[in-house]
Structures are given as structure tokens and as C-alpha cells.
PDB file of C-alpha atoms in Angstrom:
ATOM      1  CA  UNK A   1      -7.523   3.643  -1.845  1.00  0.00           C
ATOM      2  CA  UNK A   2      -5.138   2.003  -4.314  1.00  0.00           C
ATOM      3  CA  UNK A   3      -3.482   3.569  -7.349  1.00  0.00           C
ATOM      4  CA  UNK A   4      -0.404   3.170  -9.528  1.00  0.00           C
ATOM      5  CA  UNK A   5       2.577   5.267  -8.467  1.00  0.00           C
ATOM      6  CA  UNK A   6       3.344   8.227 -10.760  1.00  0.00           C
ATOM      7  CA  UNK A   7       7.094   7.488 -10.345  1.00  0.00           C
ATOM      8  CA  UNK A   8       7.142   3.695 -10.012  1.00  0.00           C
ATOM      9  CA  UNK A   9      10.149   1.918  -8.560  1.00  0.00           C
ATOM     10  CA  UNK A  10       9.244  -1.094 -10.712  1.00  0.00           C
ATOM     11  CA  UNK A  11       6.435  -2.325 -12.924  1.00  0.00           C
ATOM     12  CA  UNK A  12       3.213  -2.697 -10.951  1.00  0.00           C
ATOM     13  CA  UNK A  13       4.208  -0.258  -8.182  1.00  0.00           C
ATOM     14  CA  UNK A  14       0.874   0.340  -6.428  1.00  0.00           C
ATOM     15  CA  UNK A  15       0.256   2.662  -3.516  1.00  0.00           C
ATOM     16  CA  UNK A  16      -2.354   1.540  -1.022  1.00  0.00           C
ATOM     17  CA  UNK A  17      -3.400   4.393   1.229  1.00  0.00           C
ATOM     18  CA  UNK A  18      -5.884   4.231   4.100  1.00  0.00           C
ATOM     19  CA  UNK A  19      -8.771   6.665   3.930  1.00  0.00           C
ATOM     20  CA  UNK A  20      -8.223   7.640   7.560  1.00  0.00           C
ATOM     21  CA  UNK A  21      -5.829  10.558   7.874  1.00  0.00           C
ATOM     22  CA  UNK A  22      -2.978   9.877  10.269  1.00  0.00           C
ATOM     23  CA  UNK A  23       0.464  11.497  10.076  1.00  0.00           C
ATOM     24  CA  UNK A  24       2.294   8.166  10.555  1.00  0.00           C
ATOM     25  CA  UNK A  25       1.310   4.615   9.647  1.00  0.00           C
ATOM     26  CA  UNK A  26       1.706   3.467  13.243  1.00  0.00           C
ATOM     27  CA  UNK A  27      -1.019   5.951  14.150  1.00  0.00           C
ATOM     28  CA  UNK A  28      -3.630   3.750  12.478  1.00  0.00           C
ATOM     29  CA  UNK A  29      -5.985   2.062  14.873  1.00  0.00           C
ATOM     30  CA  UNK A  30      -5.866  -1.731  15.092  1.00  0.00           C
ATOM     31  CA  UNK A  31      -9.287  -1.717  13.428  1.00  0.00           C
ATOM     32  CA  UNK A  32      -7.829   0.168  10.436  1.00  0.00           C
ATOM     33  CA  UNK A  33      -4.777  -2.115  10.035  1.00  0.00           C
ATOM     34  CA  UNK A  34      -6.755  -5.290   9.394  1.00  0.00           C
ATOM     35  CA  UNK A  35      -8.810  -4.010   6.426  1.00  0.00           C
ATOM     36  CA  UNK A  36      -5.773  -2.281   4.914  1.00  0.00           C
ATOM     37  CA  UNK A  37      -3.679  -5.449   4.889  1.00  0.00           C
ATOM     38  CA  UNK A  38      -6.660  -7.561   3.819  1.00  0.00           C
ATOM     39  CA  UNK A  39      -6.809  -5.300   0.754  1.00  0.00           C
ATOM     40  CA  UNK A  40      -3.086  -5.898   0.169  1.00  0.00           C
ATOM     41  CA  UNK A  41      -3.744  -9.641   0.093  1.00  0.00           C
ATOM     42  CA  UNK A  42      -6.682  -9.107  -2.257  1.00  0.00           C
ATOM     43  CA  UNK A  43      -4.736  -6.911  -4.713  1.00  0.00           C
ATOM     44  CA  UNK A  44      -1.412  -8.787  -4.705  1.00  0.00           C
ATOM     45  CA  UNK A  45      -2.319 -11.555  -7.216  1.00  0.00           C
ATOM     46  CA  UNK A  46      -3.756  -9.054  -9.716  1.00  0.00           C
ATOM     47  CA  UNK A  47      -0.755  -6.750  -9.401  1.00  0.00           C
ATOM     48  CA  UNK A  48       1.645  -9.668  -9.893  1.00  0.00           C
ATOM     49  CA  UNK A  49      -0.280 -10.858 -12.946  1.00  0.00           C
ATOM     50  CA  UNK A  50      -0.479  -7.354 -14.437  1.00  0.00           C
ATOM     51  CA  UNK A  51       3.231  -6.760 -13.862  1.00  0.00           C
ATOM     52  CA  UNK A  52       4.089 -10.274 -15.076  1.00  0.00           C
ATOM     53  CA  UNK A  53       5.927 -10.845 -11.805  1.00  0.00           C
ATOM     54  CA  UNK A  54       6.276 -14.174  -9.990  1.00  0.00           C
ATOM     55  CA  UNK A  55       5.258 -12.579  -6.687  1.00  0.00           C
ATOM     56  CA  UNK A  56       4.691  -9.269  -4.937  1.00  0.00           C
ATOM     57  CA  UNK A  57       6.462  -7.529  -2.087  1.00  0.00           C
ATOM     58  CA  UNK A  58       5.156  -5.166   0.545  1.00  0.00           C
ATOM     59  CA  UNK A  59       6.892  -2.090   1.878  1.00  0.00           C
ATOM     60  CA  UNK A  60       5.381  -0.009   4.646  1.00  0.00           C
ATOM     61  CA  UNK A  61       6.490   3.547   3.974  1.00  0.00           C
ATOM     62  CA  UNK A  62       5.636   6.948   5.303  1.00  0.00           C
ATOM     63  CA  UNK A  63       8.165   7.490   8.040  1.00  0.00           C
ATOM     64  CA  UNK A  64      10.154  10.189   6.245  1.00  0.00           C
ATOM     65  CA  UNK A  65       7.512  12.895   6.243  1.00  0.00           C
ATOM     66  CA  UNK A  66       4.338  13.184   8.249  1.00  0.00           C
ATOM     67  CA  UNK A  67       1.356  13.186   5.895  1.00  0.00           C
TER      68      UNK A  67
END
């Protein structure tokens, strides 16, 4: 699931969240990692174009609080 952040760090700040519930990102199965990062690659050009950015960056977050 992908959506724009309600408190963006920068223009085009998109959150990409797996549908599987795991408390920590490293709890995702190997089978869940591949589709998640394939979606990142699919969305990145559109996000960059929409944000008028030369490229996109990826941050894996979710280590501060289990959710």
C-alpha cells in the first residue's frame, strides 16, 4: 500500500507499507521483501516526476516503534 505522508519530509514523500502485519521490517518473509521492493522500483520514476526531483531515495524505517 502506498500513500503520501501526512507530514512529508520533502515533496513526494511516499510511504510504502506491506499489507502483511509484522512489528519490524526485518520480520517480513523473503517472499514479502521482493514484491515490496519491486513496487518501490515501479513507483520511483512517477514519484520523482511528480515531485520534480532528479531522482528518488529509499529509507527503510520502522525500527523506533513496533507497529
